[in-house]
Amino acid sequence: MTKERKTRALLLILLLHFGSGQTDYAPYFYDNGPSSSNGNMALFSLSEDTPIGAVVYVLNGTDPEDDPVTFGLSFDKGTKEFFRVEPKSGKVTLTQELDRETQTEISFSVSITDGRNKVVETARVFVTDANDEAPEFQNLPFIISLPEDTAPGTSVYKVEATDKDMGSGGSVSYFLQASSSSSSSSSSSVPFTIDPHSGILRVRPGETLDYETTPTHFITVIAKDGGGKYKGRHQVLSSSATVTVNLLDAQDMPPVFVGTPYFGYVYEVSVPGSEVFTVSARDGDQGNPNPMFYQIINGSDGVFDINGTSGCITLNTPPTALKNELYEIIVQASELGVDGQLQESDLTAVTVRVVDLNNHPPTFYGENGPQSRFELTMSEHPPAGEILRGFKITVNDSDQGANAKFKLRLVGPSRVLRVVPQTVLNEAQVTIIVEDATGIDYEKGPTLSFKLLAVEIDTPERFSSTADILINLLDTNDNTPTFTSEYYIARVPENSPGGSSVVCVKAEDPDSGPWGDVTYTIYGSGADLFAIQPSSGLISTQPWTSLDAEVRSKYNFYVKAEDCDGRYGLAEVFVSVTDMNDHVPEFDHRLQDKTMVIGSPVRVEAIDEDAESPNNLIEYSIMKADPDNAFDINAETGDIYLKPYIKSMEIVQNITRQKDCTWSLVVQAKDLGSPSFSTTTVVNIDITEAIKGRIITYFRGLSKRPLTVFGICFSILTSLILLTVCISTILYCNSVKKSRINPESNYIKVIRRAK
């Protein structure tokens, strides 16, 4: 649309508006100032620690015509939207986290409309500071180099940290909290101080730095702000950084000889110019050492020289010209300065011994000269500490001095024997001593072998020699016979013939010869029925023994194994007599009379005296019955039942066709052993109905128990007497009661009788 057309449209709208005869005013915001929390949000301030979701302002305005108004809020495209508004209430809510250090001011548009007119204004919100930033160190890392002779109080470095916060929260102060590499963690142990305001690091007054003690210091600097409010509470923030101080060594330490004491040797084959020994010294200032210069101060007697640069001591005359066997040479080591002048120095002594050539190894000798094998026969288990005097051994080295010094060592089973002495100079008598007697045991081995070793200590050649040590052991009776088991369990069938084998026990004695022979005996409460072969340990029953499981099924006794000196061991033997099927089941009577009530069983019972199952388990069966097919029997319990179809006496009488209801059957009792045994009994059963049967059964029982009949009669008689006493008492009480109710009548009766 062109500019002209836009103008015409605007004029048309104005004509229509004024032509209507009504005035429509635009709504407007209240301007309550920057300190108010409602209005047009102009120049409003908001702390950066305000939580997201908080209602921070209320847009407020009105319409002149009192039309309802709604509010709006918008940001420029591409900018972060920090707020949103509720259109009707005008409540403005924070939607993004504020950060003053990133953005100090937020600009956006607020609007108010009555539906026809809309007013838009620009709002500016200033973000105020909160103490949310810790100090930050600049120019990290802090590494400095410092001469160790720096004077106390000298400034050595400036630490700088900045805090982005404003006010007290942006001010920074410094202090130390750490230790050096060899100190404790308290700040007073650090030989440095720091200015709390400027951050200047200084050597602590009264402190000296020492490279040789602590070449590096690690100092922790704490930067702390002045504190301020954050989310409603006071907060102080801090951060730390490590300052590494590397000390530079200064020339303040004298030289020191290394590897003292010093010993040198001149040998019989040495020639002038031969090296005797080389001394070595180093500057005490290791960070920047000076070179060394060596010279002999005393003790040379003109026969030794030293190289001033290397410290090598040499012989300048033939060994035959030496007058002493021992020389004490004093050597001085001096620092050589930059200008060639000798500075600080140190002294040391070098001991030089004149020795012959090491050309003789150690040699072992016996009673008849040099010997490389020594043998001894002895009894086992000697006491610890005993000297094996059967060995006559001497060791010798014909060289002199250090060449004749050697060590003795016994190589073999560990810690069984030890050799004395262990260090020898020239010659010694060798003594072998028992250390651990448990290792000298004939049963572990009849011989012991060792190597006796002599090795030179301080010679380059390390000459050595060996000798064989052989010990033949004699056995002693030091072992007790031991059974292969602590107890033996055996089973033997009952009725076994006398002399039957039961079990063979075994004991072992590791001793040799007759000490290892074992004799067996038995004893104990159950041993009289058994015998043992003394040499083999075979246990059997006595020839006359007859074992019966039903009489006794368990036996236990002890067996003893004894050597010729009376040493013995014990074991326990448990013998179980296994049951054999040697008893026949037996009924109480060969002929039995039973009364059977229709619907109830009668029971027959047999007993088998065998001790164990299945020999004593019984199975019942009906071998024959009259009438046939009238009875069943429970095979396990012996309960006899009528067949299910026999339910009344009429059926019984129909079967027998007579009033006599006594039936007979033959019952067999058979055990389950192998072989199986059985027996039979004849059972006469009187069939009756329930009531009659109970009466008959009851009186038949009483006939068999006369004492019970007497007891019943006595009980009946006693009951009759008690009943009579009770009736008499009741009658008497009633008569007394009547007399108490009508005493006058009783009185009249008495008078009348008197008249």
Coordinates of C-alpha atoms in Angstrom, one line a residue, residues 355-589:
V355 CA 98.9 -57.5 52.7
D356 CA 100.2 -60.4 50.9
L357 CA 98.7 -61.9 47.8
N358 CA 95.6 -64.0 48.2
N359 CA 96.7 -67.3 46.8
H360 CA 95.5 -69.8 49.4
P361 CA 91.9 -71.0 49.7
P362 CA 90.4 -72.2 53.0
T363 CA 91.2 -75.9 53.6
F364 CA 89.5 -78.5 55.9
Y365 CA 91.7 -80.8 58.0
G366 CA 91.0 -84.0 59.8
E367 CA 93.1 -85.9 62.3
N368 CA 95.3 -87.2 59.5
G369 CA 95.6 -84.1 57.3
P370 CA 93.4 -82.4 54.6
Q371 CA 90.1 -84.1 54.3
S372 CA 86.9 -83.4 52.3
R373 CA 84.5 -86.0 53.9
F374 CA 83.6 -86.4 57.6
E375 CA 81.3 -89.2 58.9
L376 CA 79.7 -89.9 62.2
T377 CA 77.4 -92.6 63.6
M378 CA 75.0 -91.5 66.4
S379 CA 71.6 -92.2 68.0
E380 CA 68.5 -90.3 66.8
H381 CA 66.9 -87.4 68.8
P382 CA 69.9 -85.9 70.6
P383 CA 69.1 -83.0 72.8
A384 CA 69.1 -79.5 71.3
G385 CA 72.4 -77.8 72.0
E386 CA 74.4 -81.0 72.0
I387 CA 77.9 -80.7 70.5
L388 CA 78.7 -83.5 68.0
R389 CA 82.1 -84.3 69.4
G390 CA 82.6 -87.2 67.0
F391 CA 83.6 -84.7 64.4
K392 CA 87.3 -83.6 64.5
I393 CA 87.4 -80.8 61.9
T394 CA 89.9 -77.9 61.6
V395 CA 89.8 -75.2 58.9
N396 CA 92.7 -73.0 57.8
D397 CA 93.6 -70.3 55.3
S398 CA 97.4 -69.7 55.0
D399 CA 97.0 -66.1 53.7
Q400 CA 97.4 -63.1 55.9
G401 CA 95.1 -60.3 57.0
A402 CA 91.9 -59.9 55.0
N403 CA 92.9 -62.6 52.6
A404 CA 92.6 -65.1 55.5
K405 CA 89.2 -64.0 56.6
F406 CA 86.3 -66.3 55.6
K407 CA 82.8 -67.5 56.7
L408 CA 81.7 -71.0 57.6
R409 CA 78.2 -72.1 56.6
L410 CA 76.4 -75.5 56.9
V411 CA 74.2 -76.3 53.9
G412 CA 71.5 -79.0 54.3
P413 CA 68.2 -79.6 56.1
S414 CA 67.2 -76.2 57.4
R415 CA 67.9 -75.4 61.1
V416 CA 68.8 -78.9 62.1
L417 CA 72.5 -78.3 62.8
R418 CA 74.6 -75.1 63.1
V419 CA 78.3 -74.5 62.8
V420 CA 80.5 -72.5 65.2
P421 CA 82.3 -70.2 64.6
Q422 CA 80.7 -68.5 61.6
T423 CA 83.6 -66.1 60.9
V424 CA 87.2 -67.3 60.9
L425 CA 90.5 -65.4 60.7
N426 CA 93.3 -67.7 59.6
E427 CA 92.3 -70.9 61.5
A428 CA 89.7 -72.4 63.8
Q429 CA 88.4 -75.6 65.3
V430 CA 85.0 -76.4 63.7
T431 CA 82.2 -77.3 66.1
I432 CA 78.8 -78.7 64.9
I433 CA 75.9 -78.2 67.3
V434 CA 72.4 -79.7 67.3
E435 CA 69.8 -76.9 66.8
D436 CA 66.5 -78.7 66.0
A437 CA 66.5 -82.3 67.3
T438 CA 63.2 -83.1 65.6
G439 CA 65.0 -83.2 62.3
I440 CA 67.3 -86.0 63.5
D441 CA 64.8 -88.8 63.3
Y442 CA 65.7 -92.3 62.1
E443 CA 62.2 -92.8 60.8
K444 CA 62.5 -89.7 58.5
G445 CA 65.7 -91.1 57.1
P446 CA 68.6 -93.2 58.4
T447 CA 71.2 -90.7 57.1
L448 CA 71.7 -87.0 57.1
S449 CA 73.9 -85.2 54.5
F450 CA 75.3 -81.7 54.8
K451 CA 77.8 -79.5 53.0
L452 CA 80.3 -77.6 55.1
L453 CA 81.2 -74.4 53.1
A454 CA 84.1 -72.0 53.7
V455 CA 84.0 -68.8 51.6
E456 CA 86.4 -65.8 51.8
I457 CA 84.7 -62.5 52.7
D458 CA 86.8 -59.5 51.7
T459 CA 88.8 -60.8 48.8
P460 CA 88.1 -60.2 45.1
E461 CA 88.8 -63.9 44.4
R462 CA 86.2 -65.2 47.0
F463 CA 88.1 -68.5 47.3
S464 CA 86.1 -71.3 48.8
S465 CA 86.1 -75.0 49.7
T466 CA 83.6 -77.6 50.8
A467 CA 83.5 -80.8 52.9
D468 CA 80.8 -83.5 53.0
I469 CA 79.3 -84.1 56.5
L470 CA 77.5 -87.5 56.7
I471 CA 75.6 -88.6 59.8
N472 CA 74.5 -92.3 60.2
L473 CA 71.6 -92.5 62.6
L474 CA 70.9 -95.4 65.0
D475 CA 67.3 -96.2 65.7
T476 CA 65.8 -96.0 69.2
N477 CA 62.4 -97.1 70.5
D478 CA 60.8 -93.6 70.3
N479 CA 57.5 -94.4 68.6
T480 CA 54.2 -95.7 70.1
P481 CA 52.2 -98.2 68.1
T482 CA 49.3 -96.4 66.4
F483 CA 46.1 -98.1 65.1
T484 CA 45.1 -97.2 61.5
S485 CA 41.7 -96.1 63.0
E486 CA 40.5 -94.9 66.3
Y487 CA 37.7 -97.4 66.3
Y488 CA 36.6 -100.4 64.3
I489 CA 33.0 -101.5 63.5
A490 CA 32.2 -105.1 62.7
R491 CA 29.1 -107.2 62.1
V492 CA 28.8 -110.9 62.8
P493 CA 25.7 -113.1 62.2
E494 CA 24.1 -114.7 65.3
N495 CA 24.5 -118.4 65.7
S496 CA 27.9 -118.2 64.0
P497 CA 30.1 -121.1 65.0
G498 CA 32.7 -120.6 67.6
G499 CA 36.0 -119.2 66.2
S500 CA 34.4 -117.2 63.5
S501 CA 36.4 -114.2 62.2
V502 CA 35.0 -110.8 63.3
V503 CA 37.4 -108.1 62.2
C504 CA 41.2 -107.6 61.7
V505 CA 42.7 -104.6 63.4
K506 CA 46.0 -103.1 62.3
A507 CA 48.6 -101.0 64.3
E508 CA 51.8 -99.6 63.0
D509 CA 55.1 -98.9 64.8
P510 CA 57.7 -97.1 62.6
D511 CA 60.6 -98.2 64.8
S512 CA 62.9 -100.8 63.3
G513 CA 63.8 -104.3 64.5
P514 CA 62.0 -105.8 67.5
W515 CA 60.9 -102.2 68.5
G516 CA 58.6 -102.2 65.5
D517 CA 57.0 -105.6 66.3
V518 CA 53.5 -105.2 67.8
T519 CA 51.5 -107.6 70.1
Y520 CA 47.7 -107.4 70.3
T521 CA 45.4 -108.0 73.3
I522 CA 41.8 -107.1 74.0
Y523 CA 40.0 -106.2 77.2
G524 CA 36.8 -104.7 78.4
S525 CA 33.3 -105.7 79.5
G526 CA 32.4 -107.3 76.2
A527 CA 35.8 -108.9 75.4
D528 CA 35.2 -112.3 77.2
L529 CA 33.3 -113.7 74.2
F530 CA 36.0 -112.8 71.7
A531 CA 39.7 -113.6 71.2
I532 CA 42.5 -111.9 69.2
Q533 CA 45.6 -113.3 67.5
P534 CA 48.5 -111.6 69.2
S535 CA 50.6 -111.2 66.0
S536 CA 48.0 -110.6 63.3
G537 CA 45.3 -108.6 65.1
L538 CA 42.5 -110.9 63.8
I539 CA 39.6 -110.8 66.2
S540 CA 37.3 -113.9 66.3
T541 CA 34.7 -115.4 68.6
Q542 CA 35.7 -117.8 71.3
P543 CA 35.4 -121.5 70.4
W544 CA 32.6 -121.9 72.9
T545 CA 30.8 -118.6 72.1
S546 CA 27.2 -118.7 70.8
L547 CA 26.0 -115.2 69.9
D548 CA 22.2 -114.6 70.1
A549 CA 20.9 -111.2 68.8
E550 CA 17.7 -111.7 70.9
V551 CA 19.8 -111.8 74.1
R552 CA 22.4 -109.1 73.2
S553 CA 23.0 -107.5 69.9
K554 CA 25.8 -104.9 70.7
Y555 CA 29.3 -105.5 72.1
N556 CA 32.2 -103.0 72.5
F557 CA 35.7 -103.5 73.9
Y558 CA 39.2 -102.2 73.6
V559 CA 42.1 -103.6 71.6
K560 CA 45.7 -102.8 72.7
A561 CA 48.8 -102.8 70.5
E562 CA 52.0 -103.0 72.5
D563 CA 55.7 -103.1 71.6
C564 CA 58.5 -104.9 73.4
D565 CA 59.2 -102.0 75.8
G566 CA 55.6 -101.6 76.9
R567 CA 54.7 -98.6 74.6
Y568 CA 51.1 -99.1 73.5
G569 CA 48.2 -97.6 71.6
L570 CA 44.5 -98.3 72.0
A571 CA 41.5 -98.5 69.7
E572 CA 37.8 -99.3 70.4
V573 CA 35.9 -102.1 68.6
F574 CA 32.2 -102.1 68.1
V575 CA 30.6 -105.5 67.2
S576 CA 26.9 -105.7 66.1
V577 CA 25.3 -109.2 66.1
T578 CA 23.1 -109.4 63.1
D579 CA 19.8 -111.1 63.5
M580 CA 19.0 -114.5 61.8
N581 CA 15.5 -115.9 61.3
D582 CA 15.7 -118.6 64.0
H583 CA 12.4 -118.2 65.8
V584 CA 8.9 -119.4 64.7
P585 CA 5.9 -117.1 65.2
E586 CA 3.8 -118.3 68.2
F587 CA 0.1 -117.8 69.2
D588 CA -0.9 -117.6 72.8
H589 CA -3.2 -120.7 72.4

